[in-house]
Coordinates of C-alpha atoms and ligand atoms in Angstrom, one line a residue:
M1 CA 5.8 -32.7 96.1
D2 CA 8.7 -30.9 97.9
S3 CA 7.0 -28.2 99.8
C4 CA 6.9 -27.0 103.4
A5 CA 4.2 -28.0 105.9
C6 CA 2.4 -24.6 105.7
C7 CA 2.3 -24.7 101.9
V8 CA 0.7 -28.1 102.2
M9 CA -1.9 -26.7 104.7
D10 CA -2.6 -23.8 102.3
A11 CA -3.0 -26.3 99.5
M12 CA -5.3 -28.4 101.5
D13 CA -7.5 -25.4 102.4
S14 CA -7.8 -24.4 98.8
M15 CA -8.6 -27.9 97.8
I16 CA -11.4 -28.1 100.3
L17 CA -12.7 -24.7 99.0
I18 CA -12.6 -25.8 95.4
D19 CA -13.9 -29.2 96.2
S20 CA -16.9 -27.5 98.0
H21 CA -17.5 -25.2 95.0
V22 CA -17.7 -28.2 92.6
T23 CA -19.9 -30.0 95.0
Q24 CA -22.1 -27.0 95.5
L25 CA -22.2 -26.5 91.7
V26 CA -23.4 -30.0 91.3
D27 CA -26.1 -29.5 93.9
V28 CA -27.3 -26.3 92.3
L29 CA -27.4 -28.0 88.8
K30 CA -29.5 -30.8 90.3
T31 CA -32.1 -28.2 91.4
K32 CA -32.0 -26.2 88.2
V33 CA -32.1 -28.9 85.7
S34 CA -34.9 -31.6 85.6
E35 CA -33.8 -34.9 87.0
F36 CA -34.2 -36.6 83.6
K37 CA -32.0 -34.1 81.8
Y38 CA -29.5 -34.0 84.6
N39 CA -29.1 -37.7 84.4
Q40 CA -28.8 -37.6 80.7
W41 CA -26.5 -34.7 80.2
L42 CA -24.7 -33.7 83.4
K43 CA -24.3 -36.8 85.3
P44 CA -21.8 -38.4 82.9
A45 CA -19.6 -35.3 83.2
R46 CA -16.5 -34.8 85.4
F47 CA -15.9 -31.3 86.7
I48 CA -12.3 -30.4 87.3
I49 CA -10.9 -27.0 88.5
E50 CA -7.5 -26.0 87.4
N51 CA -6.4 -22.5 88.3
D52 CA -9.2 -20.3 87.0
T53 CA -10.5 -22.9 84.5
L54 CA -13.4 -25.2 85.1
R55 CA -12.8 -28.1 82.8
I56 CA -15.8 -30.3 82.1
E57 CA -14.9 -33.7 80.8
V58 CA -17.6 -35.6 79.0
P59 CA -17.7 -39.0 77.4
N60 CA -18.6 -37.9 73.9
K61 CA -19.1 -35.0 71.4
F62 CA -22.8 -35.2 71.7
I63 CA -22.9 -34.5 75.4
R64 CA -20.2 -31.8 74.9
D65 CA -22.4 -30.0 72.4
W66 CA -25.5 -30.3 74.4
I67 CA -23.9 -28.9 77.6
S68 CA -22.3 -26.2 75.6
E69 CA -25.5 -25.1 73.9
N70 CA -27.8 -25.5 76.9
Y71 CA -25.9 -25.3 80.2
L72 CA -22.8 -23.3 79.6
Q73 CA -24.1 -20.0 80.8
L74 CA -25.9 -21.5 83.7
I75 CA -22.7 -23.2 84.9
K76 CA -20.6 -20.1 84.4
Y77 CA -23.1 -18.0 86.3
E78 CA -23.5 -20.4 89.2
M79 CA -19.7 -20.9 89.5
Y80 CA -19.3 -17.1 89.8
R81 CA -22.1 -16.9 92.3
L82 CA -20.5 -19.7 94.4
S83 CA -16.9 -18.6 94.2
A84 CA -17.0 -14.9 93.2
Q85 CA -14.4 -15.9 90.7
E86 CA -14.9 -15.9 87.0
F87 CA -13.9 -19.2 85.5
T88 CA -13.1 -20.0 82.0
I89 CA -15.0 -23.0 81.0
E90 CA -13.7 -25.7 78.8
I91 CA -15.8 -28.7 77.7
V92 CA -13.7 -31.5 76.5
V93 CA -14.3 -35.0 75.4
S94 CA -12.3 -37.4 77.5
E95 CA -11.5 -40.9 76.4
S96 CA -11.2 -42.0 80.0
L97 CA -14.9 -41.4 80.6
N98 CA -16.1 -44.6 79.0
T99 CA -19.5 -46.2 79.4
V100 CA -18.5 -47.6 82.8
D101 CA -18.3 -44.0 84.1
L102 CA -21.6 -43.2 82.5
L103 CA -23.2 -45.9 84.4
S104 CA -21.5 -45.3 87.7
G105 CA -23.3 -43.6 90.6
D106 CA -23.0 -39.9 91.0
L107 CA -21.2 -37.2 89.1
S108 CA -17.5 -37.8 89.4
L109 CA -15.8 -35.0 91.1
S110 CA -12.1 -34.6 91.0
I111 CA -9.8 -31.8 91.8
H112 CA -6.5 -31.4 90.0
K113 CA -4.3 -28.7 91.3
T114 CA -0.7 -27.8 90.9
M115 CA 1.1 -26.1 93.7
E116 CA 1.7 -23.1 91.5
G117 CA -2.0 -22.9 90.8
L118 CA -2.9 -23.3 94.5
D119 CA -1.1 -20.1 95.5
K120 CA -3.1 -18.2 92.9
T121 CA -6.4 -19.6 94.0
T122 CA -5.6 -18.9 97.6
A123 CA -5.1 -15.3 96.7
E124 CA -8.4 -15.2 95.0
T125 CA -10.7 -16.4 97.7
P126 CA -14.1 -14.5 97.6
A127 CA -13.3 -12.5 100.7
Q128 CA -10.3 -10.9 99.1
D129 CA -12.1 -10.4 95.9
A130 CA -15.0 -8.3 97.0
E131 CA -14.4 -5.6 94.5
R132 CA -14.6 -7.8 91.5
P133 CA -17.3 -6.5 89.2
A134 CA -20.6 -8.3 88.9
F135 CA -20.6 -11.2 86.5
Q136 CA -21.1 -10.1 82.9
P137 CA -21.6 -12.9 80.5
S138 CA -19.4 -12.2 77.5
T139 CA -21.2 -11.3 74.3
S140 CA -19.1 -13.7 72.3
A141 CA -18.7 -17.4 72.7
P142 CA -17.7 -17.7 76.3
A143 CA -15.7 -20.9 76.3
T144 CA -12.2 -21.1 74.8
P145 CA -12.4 -21.5 71.1
S146 CA -10.9 -25.0 71.2
A147 CA -13.6 -26.1 73.6
Y148 CA -16.4 -24.6 71.5
P149 CA -18.2 -27.2 69.5
V150 CA -19.1 -27.6 65.9
R151 CA -22.8 -28.5 65.7
V152 CA -23.4 -32.2 65.6
H153 CA -26.6 -33.3 64.0
H154 CA -28.6 -36.1 65.6
F155 CA -31.5 -37.0 63.5
N156 CA -33.2 -40.3 63.9
P157 CA -32.5 -42.4 60.8
K158 CA -35.8 -44.3 61.5
Y159 CA -37.9 -41.3 60.5
S160 CA -36.9 -40.8 56.9
F161 CA -38.9 -40.3 53.6
G162 CA -38.1 -44.0 52.9
T163 CA -40.0 -45.2 56.0
F164 CA -43.0 -42.7 55.5
V165 CA -45.9 -44.4 53.9
V166 CA -47.8 -42.2 51.5
G167 CA -51.6 -42.3 51.1
N168 CA -54.3 -39.8 50.2
A169 CA -54.3 -38.2 53.6
N170 CA -50.7 -37.2 53.7
Q171 CA -49.7 -37.1 50.0
F172 CA -49.8 -33.4 49.8
C173 CA -47.7 -32.9 52.9
H174 CA -45.2 -35.5 51.8
A175 CA -44.8 -34.0 48.4
A176 CA -44.3 -30.5 49.9
A177 CA -41.8 -31.8 52.5
S178 CA -39.9 -33.7 49.9
A179 CA -39.7 -30.6 47.5
V180 CA -38.4 -28.5 50.4
A181 CA -35.8 -31.0 51.4
S182 CA -34.5 -31.3 47.8
N183 CA -34.4 -27.5 47.3
P184 CA -34.3 -25.7 50.6
G185 CA -35.3 -22.1 50.4
Q186 CA -36.2 -22.4 46.7
T187 CA -39.7 -23.7 46.7
Y188 CA -42.1 -23.1 49.5
N189 CA -40.9 -20.9 52.3
P190 CA -42.1 -21.3 55.0
L191 CA -43.6 -24.7 54.7
F192 CA -46.3 -25.0 57.4
I193 CA -47.5 -28.5 58.2
Y194 CA -50.5 -29.0 60.5
G195 CA -52.6 -31.8 61.7
G196 CA -53.6 -33.8 64.8
V197 CA -51.4 -35.8 67.1
G198 CA -49.6 -38.9 65.8
L199 CA -50.1 -38.3 62.1
G200 CA -46.5 -38.0 61.1
K201 CA -45.6 -34.3 61.4
T202 CA -42.4 -34.8 63.4
H203 CA -41.5 -37.7 61.2
L204 CA -41.7 -35.5 58.1
L205 CA -39.6 -32.8 59.8
N206 CA -36.9 -35.3 60.6
A207 CA -37.1 -36.7 57.1
I208 CA -36.5 -33.2 55.7
A209 CA -33.4 -32.9 57.8
L210 CA -32.1 -36.3 56.8
K211 CA -32.6 -35.7 53.1
A212 CA -31.1 -32.2 53.2
L213 CA -28.1 -33.4 55.1
G214 CA -27.7 -36.4 52.9
D215 CA -27.5 -34.1 49.9
V216 CA -25.2 -31.5 51.4
P217 CA -23.7 -32.7 54.7
S218 CA -22.3 -29.3 55.6
R219 CA -25.8 -27.7 55.9
R220 CA -26.4 -26.2 59.3
I221 CA -29.8 -27.4 60.4
I222 CA -31.5 -26.4 63.6
S223 CA -34.4 -28.6 64.6
I224 CA -36.2 -27.8 67.8
T225 CA -39.7 -27.6 69.2
G226 CA -41.6 -24.4 69.9
E227 CA -41.3 -25.2 73.6
Q228 CA -37.5 -25.5 73.4
F229 CA -37.3 -22.3 71.4
T230 CA -39.3 -20.6 74.1
N231 CA -37.1 -22.1 76.9
E232 CA -34.0 -21.0 75.2
M233 CA -35.4 -17.5 74.8
V234 CA -36.3 -17.4 78.5
N235 CA -32.8 -18.6 79.5
A236 CA -31.2 -16.1 77.1
I237 CA -33.0 -13.3 78.8
R238 CA -32.2 -14.6 82.2
Y239 CA -28.5 -15.1 81.6
E240 CA -28.2 -12.1 79.3
T241 CA -27.2 -14.2 76.3
T242 CA -29.6 -12.9 73.8
Y243 CA -26.7 -12.0 71.5
E244 CA -25.7 -15.6 71.3
F245 CA -29.3 -16.7 70.9
R246 CA -29.8 -14.4 68.0
K247 CA -26.6 -15.3 66.4
K248 CA -27.3 -18.9 66.6
Y249 CA -30.7 -18.7 64.9
R250 CA -30.1 -15.9 62.5
E251 CA -26.5 -16.4 61.4
T252 CA -25.5 -20.0 61.8
C253 CA -28.6 -21.7 60.4
D254 CA -29.4 -22.8 56.9
I255 CA -32.5 -24.7 57.6
L256 CA -34.7 -24.0 60.6
L257 CA -37.2 -26.7 61.6
I258 CA -39.6 -25.9 64.4
D259 CA -42.0 -28.6 65.6
D260 CA -45.2 -27.6 67.4
I261 CA -44.8 -23.9 66.7
Q262 CA -48.2 -23.2 68.3
F263 CA -46.4 -23.4 71.6
I264 CA -45.0 -19.8 71.2
A265 CA -48.5 -18.3 70.9
G266 CA -49.3 -16.0 73.7
K267 CA -45.6 -15.6 74.6
E268 CA -44.7 -12.0 73.7
R269 CA -40.9 -11.9 73.8
T270 CA -40.6 -15.3 72.1
Q271 CA -42.9 -14.3 69.3
E272 CA -41.0 -11.0 68.9
E273 CA -37.7 -12.8 68.7
F274 CA -39.1 -15.4 66.4
F275 CA -40.5 -12.7 64.1
H276 CA -37.1 -11.2 63.6
T277 CA -35.4 -14.6 63.2
F278 CA -38.1 -15.5 60.6
N279 CA -37.4 -12.2 58.7
T280 CA -33.7 -12.6 58.7
L281 CA -33.8 -16.2 57.5
Y282 CA -36.5 -15.6 55.0
E283 CA -34.6 -12.6 53.5
S284 CA -31.5 -14.7 53.1
R285 CA -33.5 -17.5 51.5
K286 CA -33.0 -20.0 54.3
Q287 CA -35.6 -22.6 54.5
I288 CA -38.1 -22.5 57.4
V289 CA -40.4 -25.5 58.2
L290 CA -43.0 -25.3 60.9
T291 CA -45.4 -27.8 62.3
S292 CA -48.5 -27.2 64.4
D293 CA -51.5 -29.1 65.7
R294 CA -53.7 -26.4 64.1
S295 CA -53.7 -24.2 61.0
P296 CA -52.3 -20.6 61.5
K297 CA -55.8 -19.2 61.5
D298 CA -56.8 -21.4 64.4
I299 CA -53.9 -20.7 66.6
Q300 CA -55.2 -18.4 69.3
H301 CA -53.0 -15.5 70.7
L302 CA -50.7 -15.7 67.8
E303 CA -49.4 -12.3 66.6
E304 CA -51.0 -11.2 63.4
R305 CA -47.7 -10.5 61.7
L306 CA -46.6 -14.0 62.4
R307 CA -49.9 -15.5 61.2
S308 CA -49.6 -13.6 58.0
R309 CA -46.0 -14.7 57.5
F310 CA -47.0 -18.3 58.0
N311 CA -49.2 -17.9 55.0
W312 CA -46.5 -16.6 52.8
G313 CA -45.3 -20.0 51.8
L314 CA -47.3 -23.2 51.7
I315 CA -49.7 -24.5 54.2
A316 CA -50.2 -28.3 54.1
D317 CA -52.5 -30.3 56.3
I318 CA -52.0 -33.9 57.2
Q319 CA -55.0 -36.0 58.0
V320 CA -55.8 -39.4 59.5
P321 CA -54.8 -42.1 56.9
D322 CA -57.5 -44.2 55.3
T323 CA -57.8 -47.9 56.0
E324 CA -55.5 -48.9 53.0
T325 CA -52.8 -46.6 54.2
R326 CA -53.1 -47.8 57.7
V327 CA -52.7 -51.4 56.5
A328 CA -49.7 -50.4 54.4
I329 CA -48.1 -48.7 57.4
L330 CA -48.7 -51.9 59.4
R331 CA -47.2 -54.1 56.7
K332 CA -44.1 -51.9 56.5
R333 CA -43.7 -52.1 60.3
A334 CA -44.0 -55.9 60.2
E335 CA -41.5 -56.1 57.4
T336 CA -39.0 -54.0 59.3
A337 CA -39.5 -55.9 62.5
N338 CA -39.4 -59.2 60.6
I339 CA -42.8 -60.3 61.9
L340 CA -45.3 -62.3 59.9
L341 CA -48.5 -60.3 59.7
T342 CA -51.4 -61.9 57.8
D343 CA -53.9 -59.7 55.9
D344 CA -56.8 -60.5 58.2
V345 CA -54.8 -59.4 61.2
A346 CA -53.5 -56.3 59.5
Y347 CA -57.1 -55.3 58.5
L348 CA -58.3 -56.1 62.0
I349 CA -55.9 -53.7 63.6
A350 CA -56.4 -51.0 60.9
D351 CA -60.1 -51.3 61.4
K352 CA -60.0 -51.0 65.1
V353 CA -57.4 -48.3 65.5
R354 CA -58.5 -45.4 63.4
S355 CA -57.4 -42.4 65.5
N356 CA -53.8 -41.9 64.4
V357 CA -50.6 -43.6 63.3
R358 CA -49.1 -43.5 66.8
D359 CA -51.9 -45.6 68.3
L360 CA -51.7 -47.9 65.3
E361 CA -48.1 -48.5 66.0
G362 CA -48.8 -48.9 69.7
A363 CA -51.3 -51.7 68.9
F364 CA -48.9 -53.3 66.5
N365 CA -46.0 -53.2 69.0
R366 CA -48.2 -54.9 71.6
L367 CA -48.9 -57.7 69.2
S368 CA -45.4 -58.1 68.0
A369 CA -44.0 -58.0 71.5
F370 CA -46.3 -60.8 72.4
A371 CA -45.4 -62.8 69.3
V372 CA -41.7 -62.4 70.0
L373 CA -41.8 -63.2 73.7
S374 CA -44.1 -66.2 73.3
K375 CA -42.5 -67.3 70.0
S376 CA -45.9 -67.7 68.5
E377 CA -47.6 -66.5 65.4
I378 CA -50.2 -63.7 65.5
T379 CA -53.4 -65.4 64.7
F380 CA -56.7 -63.5 64.2
D381 CA -58.0 -64.8 67.5
L382 CA -54.9 -63.8 69.4
A383 CA -55.0 -60.4 67.9
Q384 CA -58.6 -59.9 68.8
R385 CA -57.8 -60.9 72.4
L386 CA -54.7 -58.7 72.7
L387 CA -56.5 -55.7 71.2
Q388 CA -59.4 -56.0 73.5
D389 CA -58.8 -52.6 75.2
V390 CA -58.4 -50.7 72.0
M391 CA -61.5 -52.3 70.4
S392 CA -64.3 -49.8 70.1
S393 CA -66.8 -52.3 71.6
A394 CA -64.8 -52.4 74.8
R395 CA -64.6 -48.7 74.7
A396 CA -68.2 -48.0 74.5
A397 CA -68.4 -47.9 78.2
V398 CA -65.7 -45.3 78.5
S399 CA -67.1 -41.8 78.8
F400 CA -66.1 -38.4 80.2
E401 CA -68.0 -39.3 83.3
S402 CA -66.4 -42.7 83.8
I403 CA -62.9 -41.3 83.3
Q404 CA -63.5 -38.5 85.7
R405 CA -65.0 -40.8 88.3
M406 CA -62.1 -43.3 88.1
V407 CA -59.4 -40.7 88.2
A408 CA -61.1 -39.0 91.2
D409 CA -61.4 -42.4 93.0
H410 CA -57.8 -43.2 92.3
Y411 CA -56.6 -40.0 93.8
H412 CA -59.2 -39.8 96.6
I413 CA -60.6 -36.5 95.5
N414 CA -64.1 -35.4 94.2
V415 CA -65.2 -35.2 90.6
D416 CA -66.0 -31.6 91.4
D417 CA -62.4 -30.9 92.3
L418 CA -61.4 -32.0 88.8
K419 CA -63.8 -29.5 87.3
S420 CA -62.8 -26.7 89.7
A421 CA -60.2 -24.1 89.1
R422 CA -58.1 -25.2 92.1
R423 CA -54.4 -25.3 91.3
F424 CA -53.0 -27.4 94.1
K425 CA -50.8 -30.1 92.7
T426 CA -52.9 -32.8 94.4
I427 CA -55.8 -31.7 92.3
A428 CA -54.2 -30.2 89.2
E429 CA -52.2 -33.3 88.4
P430 CA -55.2 -35.7 88.5
R431 CA -57.1 -33.2 86.4
Q432 CA -54.4 -33.2 83.8
I433 CA -54.3 -37.0 83.9
A434 CA -58.1 -37.1 83.4
M435 CA -57.8 -34.7 80.5
Y436 CA -55.1 -36.8 79.0
L437 CA -57.2 -39.9 79.2
C438 CA -60.2 -38.2 77.6
K439 CA -58.0 -37.3 74.7
K440 CA -56.5 -40.8 74.5
L441 CA -59.5 -43.0 75.1
L442 CA -62.3 -40.8 73.6
N443 CA -60.2 -38.9 71.1
A444 CA -62.4 -35.9 72.1
S445 CA -61.5 -32.5 70.8
F446 CA -59.6 -30.1 73.1
P447 CA -62.4 -27.6 73.4
E448 CA -64.9 -30.3 74.2
I449 CA -62.6 -31.7 77.0
G450 CA -62.2 -28.1 78.3
Q451 CA -66.0 -27.8 78.4
R452 CA -66.3 -31.0 80.4
F453 CA -63.8 -29.8 83.0
G454 CA -65.7 -26.8 84.1
G455 CA -65.3 -24.7 81.0
K456 CA -61.5 -24.6 80.7
D457 CA -59.8 -23.0 77.8
H458 CA -58.7 -25.5 75.1
S459 CA -55.1 -24.3 75.5
T460 CA -55.2 -25.5 79.1
V461 CA -56.2 -28.9 77.9
I462 CA -53.5 -29.0 75.2
H463 CA -50.9 -28.1 77.9
A464 CA -52.3 -30.9 80.2
V465 CA -52.3 -33.6 77.5
R466 CA -48.8 -32.7 76.4
K467 CA -47.5 -32.5 79.9
I468 CA -48.8 -35.9 80.8
A469 CA -47.6 -37.5 77.5
K470 CA -44.2 -36.2 78.3
E471 CA -44.2 -37.2 82.0
I472 CA -45.2 -40.8 81.1
E473 CA -41.7 -41.2 79.6
T474 CA -39.9 -40.7 82.9
N475 CA -42.3 -40.5 85.7
I476 CA -43.0 -44.0 87.0
E477 CA -45.6 -42.9 89.5
I478 CA -47.7 -41.4 86.7
Q479 CA -47.1 -44.5 84.5
S480 CA -48.4 -46.9 87.1
S481 CA -51.4 -44.6 88.0
L482 CA -52.4 -44.5 84.3
V483 CA -52.1 -48.3 83.9
A484 CA -54.3 -48.8 87.0
I485 CA -56.9 -46.3 86.0
E486 CA -57.1 -47.5 82.4
K487 CA -57.5 -51.0 83.6
T488 CA -60.5 -50.1 85.8
L489 CA -61.9 -48.2 82.8
T490 CA -61.6 -51.0 80.2
V491 CA -62.8 -54.0 82.2
Ligands
ADP501 P1 -47.0 -36.1 65.1 O1 -45.7 -35.3 65.1 O2 -47.8 -35.6 64.0 O3 -47.7 -36.1 66.4 P2 -45.2 -38.3 64.6 O4 -44.4 -37.8 63.5 O5 -44.6 -38.3 65.9 O6 -46.6 -37.6 64.8 O7 -45.7 -39.8 64.2 C1 -46.1 -40.7 65.2 C2 -45.6 -42.1 64.8 O8 -46.3 -42.5 63.7 C3 -44.2 -42.1 64.5 O9 -43.6 -43.3 64.9 C4 -44.1 -42.1 63.0 O10 -43.0 -42.7 62.4 C5 -45.4 -42.8 62.6 N1 -46.0 -42.4 61.4 C6 -46.9 -41.4 61.2 N2 -47.2 -41.3 59.9 C7 -46.6 -42.2 59.2 C8 -46.6 -42.7 57.9 N3 -47.3 -42.1 56.9 N4 -45.8 -43.7 57.6 C9 -45.1 -44.3 58.5 N5 -45.0 -44.0 59.8 C10 -45.8 -43.0 60.2
MG502 MG1 -44.9 -34.3 66.8

């Protein structure tokens, strides 16, 4: 670098400035994105400022697409806020970010700056740039075209029609899903699947996507949950990107799959947006498949015009599989896992775990983990011992009262607090945990649980159960609390 001393000083000042912008950006992102998502999507990225471009290097296409679809506007907005400079954002896959980078500590920051670029940046410090107009997110794709992704589908091959066991309780749903997957937009539109938790709704949705893509790989499929749709809508309003949002759902989608659509009930703007999306897709004969934990008529606070549209196609309910189907599901699991499962053990599990397929799998996984780790066979006696806590006899002692008492004890609060309307986290969280346990251990209905917690609305209970079910995946504190409480309940 052949430059004079003052240029070098200038260059260093700018580098510090830019370095601090990137550092600040990272700090802001950490506060705006949940820790789990941050670690998953943003941590593996490297942020590099070159002139007026923020280049985000990521290890693979998947992360590139995710950041592009979910965080681009946020990053752009925050960069402008921090620097008063509008950056062009590029997201590129970099070979150099291999798995070692992925596993390394914090987000890698690096500054690459040419001397030529430095002069320009020095001239564009926020102080000298006070008259720049307020940030206006562009109404077209904001990143450079080369950096803008093609949609990459990521459906789980495990949840296909091939792995779905058909029995009386789900035959109708399975047939409808399969017809829709083979001829999207031609048979039942929308297809509305509803039923309790753990009965295979998400599995079927994924299977539809796999089949439809297997037949025609160029199909553009959007698969999201009602909650994600709502969040995207909220972000679109917040970052003024409703144009992109609409375009995505109405113009670049051949098949729209929304899991747990009941989540949008009561959310006005989201329902409004979904209503128009629905109409556009329906009119252009694009397939829509929705799942819900209840039938349209039972979804409270759902707009009438949506309720009536959900009835336009086919409504199919999925129920708890009968014993034979439960045994067939267990056999299939054992076959896939290459584990010997005798008939008496299969019937024992199927007999004891009747609530839903997810619990059935949980019981099977527990047995198979034991068999693999101890390199022993699963005998009837062993199965009986290992399944103690899911056996109904052991459960007889578990009640609303015992759950509330144990949870209150664990968190050093009163049972009355659990039933109160107080919203402090120290009370609200134990209350949600107690509700979750009532669902899990007693398989009580949402309204009944609401009733037992001081007359709460069933939607509050649904929210609580979902929230805790989600938290368990990442929150170690909740995980260990649950293990401890369940243990005290089942001894
Ligand atoms: P839901 O979305 O209705 O809550 P999921 O689709 O997540 O339920 O299913 C829970 C688990 O049970 C998944 O692992 C799924 O693969 C499995 N499952 C549900 N029904 C079946 C079935 N009929 N055959 C095989 N596996 C099933
Ligand atoms: Mg589901």
